Structures are given as structure tokens and as C-alpha cells.
Amino acid sequence: MARKRIDEAAGLAAAQQWAAGASDRNTVATAVRYTLQALADRVPGKSVEVRVPPYGAVQCIEGPGHTRGTPPNVIETDADTWLRLATGALGWEAARASGAVLASGGRANLDAVLPVLRLR
């Protein structure tokens, strides 16, 4: 069953509220899910799984996919780090170097596709 898409206006509003300091669960969840959706739209595929527990996960980037078990290319981070990456407030290499992003597998790199959303 396909997941319901986050409406663009609602997703942008949530991301802007998060950027302005909102930290309530609903706002963060909507912003994370919207930016994950934007990532999957931008680089569709099934070779890398991006996880932001407990809010969501998407598969993206073309290449060899997987159907069962843990995928060979996984990226996992917390909501704040993901939103900072997704909006360009934090660079991929800096996030990796700080340990805020766990990435395994040869294709688990989002440097070329981030940010997915620029906030004013």
C-alpha cells in the first residue's frame, strides 16, 4: 500500500515552522516526511534507504535494489540532523564527520543530491 503523500503547502509550512524553532512532534514529523518525499522524488530508485526514526524512511537512487531484509546501502540519522541536511543548513561531509549520520554501503552518499529544499 502506498503511503499518502504530504501536500506541498503543508510540507513547506512545516519545514518553515521547524526552521523558525518549532519542535512539536507533528511539525517535525510532517517536515521530515515531506523532505524525505522530496528526496525520493528527486532521485527515485531503490538502491539506498534513508531512515529518520521514528518519522519515516524512503528508498531512493537508481541502482541495484533489494526486496527483503536490510538493504546493502543504508543512511540513518535523527530528525534535526536530517532537516538540517535537507534544507542546506548542514553539509553532508560535516554531518558524516561529526557522527550524526550513519551510512553503510558504497552507494550511501547524499552529497550530490542535498539539499532537497531551500528555505527563505
Coordinates of C-alpha atoms in Angstrom, one line a residue:
M1 CA 0.0 0.0 0.0
A2 CA 1.4 3.4 -1.0
R3 CA 1.9 6.0 1.7
K4 CA -0.2 9.1 1.5
R5 CA 1.8 12.0 0.0
I6 CA 2.5 15.1 2.1
D7 CA 0.8 18.1 0.5
E8 CA 3.4 20.6 -0.8
A9 CA 1.9 23.5 1.1
A10 CA 1.6 21.6 4.3
G11 CA 5.2 20.2 3.9
L12 CA 6.7 23.6 3.2
A13 CA 4.8 25.2 6.1
A14 CA 6.1 22.5 8.5
A15 CA 9.7 22.9 7.3
Q16 CA 9.5 26.7 7.7
Q17 CA 8.0 26.3 11.2
W18 CA 10.8 23.9 12.1
A19 CA 13.4 26.3 10.7
A20 CA 11.8 29.1 12.9
G21 CA 12.2 26.9 16.0
A22 CA 9.1 24.8 16.2
S23 CA 9.9 21.4 17.7
D24 CA 6.5 19.8 18.4
R25 CA 6.1 16.2 17.1
N26 CA 3.5 16.9 14.4
T27 CA 5.5 19.7 12.8
V28 CA 8.8 17.8 12.9
A29 CA 7.1 14.6 11.6
T30 CA 5.5 16.5 8.7
A31 CA 8.7 18.3 7.8
V32 CA 10.8 15.1 7.9
R33 CA 8.2 13.1 5.8
Y34 CA 7.9 15.9 3.3
T35 CA 11.7 16.3 2.8
L36 CA 12.1 12.5 2.6
Q37 CA 9.3 12.5 -0.1
A38 CA 11.2 15.3 -1.9
L39 CA 14.4 13.3 -1.8
A40 CA 12.7 10.2 -3.3
D41 CA 11.0 12.4 -6.0
R42 CA 14.3 14.0 -6.8
V43 CA 16.4 10.8 -7.0
P44 CA 14.0 7.8 -7.5
G45 CA 15.2 4.3 -7.1
K46 CA 15.7 1.5 -4.6
S47 CA 19.4 1.2 -4.0
V48 CA 19.7 3.4 -0.9
E49 CA 17.4 3.5 2.1
V50 CA 17.3 6.7 4.1
R51 CA 15.9 6.3 7.6
V52 CA 14.9 9.1 10.1
P53 CA 13.4 7.2 13.0
P54 CA 10.7 7.3 14.2
Y55 CA 9.3 9.5 11.5
G56 CA 10.0 7.8 8.2
A57 CA 12.2 6.1 5.6
V58 CA 12.4 6.1 1.9
Q59 CA 14.3 4.3 -0.8
C60 CA 16.0 6.3 -3.4
I61 CA 18.8 6.5 -6.0
E62 CA 18.9 4.3 -9.1
G63 CA 20.9 1.1 -8.9
P64 CA 20.6 -2.4 -7.7
G65 CA 17.5 -2.7 -5.4
H66 CA 16.6 -5.1 -2.7
T67 CA 13.4 -6.7 -1.7
R68 CA 13.9 -8.4 1.7
G69 CA 15.9 -7.8 4.8
T70 CA 18.3 -4.9 5.5
P71 CA 19.3 -3.2 2.3
P72 CA 23.1 -3.0 1.5
N73 CA 23.1 0.8 1.4
V74 CA 21.6 2.5 4.5
I75 CA 21.7 6.0 5.8
E76 CA 20.3 6.8 9.2
T77 CA 20.1 10.0 11.2
D78 CA 17.9 11.9 13.7
A79 CA 15.2 14.3 12.6
D80 CA 17.1 17.5 13.4
T81 CA 20.2 16.4 11.5
W82 CA 18.1 15.2 8.6
L83 CA 16.2 18.5 8.4
R84 CA 19.4 20.5 8.5
L85 CA 20.8 18.4 5.7
A86 CA 17.6 18.5 3.7
T87 CA 17.4 22.3 3.9
G88 CA 21.1 23.0 3.3
A89 CA 21.8 24.2 6.9
L90 CA 24.4 21.4 7.3
G91 CA 26.7 19.8 4.7
W92 CA 26.9 16.1 4.1
E93 CA 30.6 15.8 4.9
A94 CA 30.3 17.8 8.2
A95 CA 27.4 15.6 9.3
R96 CA 29.3 12.4 8.5
A97 CA 32.4 13.7 10.2
S98 CA 30.5 14.5 13.4
G99 CA 28.9 11.1 13.6
A100 CA 25.4 12.5 13.3
V101 CA 24.8 10.4 10.1
L102 CA 25.4 6.7 10.0
A103 CA 26.0 5.5 6.4
S104 CA 26.8 2.0 5.3
G105 CA 27.4 0.7 1.8
G106 CA 29.2 2.0 -1.3
R107 CA 26.2 4.0 -2.6
A108 CA 25.2 5.5 0.8
N109 CA 26.2 9.1 0.0
L110 CA 23.7 12.0 -0.5
D111 CA 26.3 14.8 -1.0
A112 CA 25.4 15.3 -4.7
V113 CA 21.6 15.4 -4.1
L114 CA 21.3 17.6 -1.0
P115 CA 19.7 19.9 -0.2
V116 CA 16.3 19.0 -1.4
L117 CA 14.6 22.1 -0.1
R118 CA 15.9 25.7 0.3
L119 CA 14.1 27.8 2.8
R120 CA 14.0 31.6 2.7

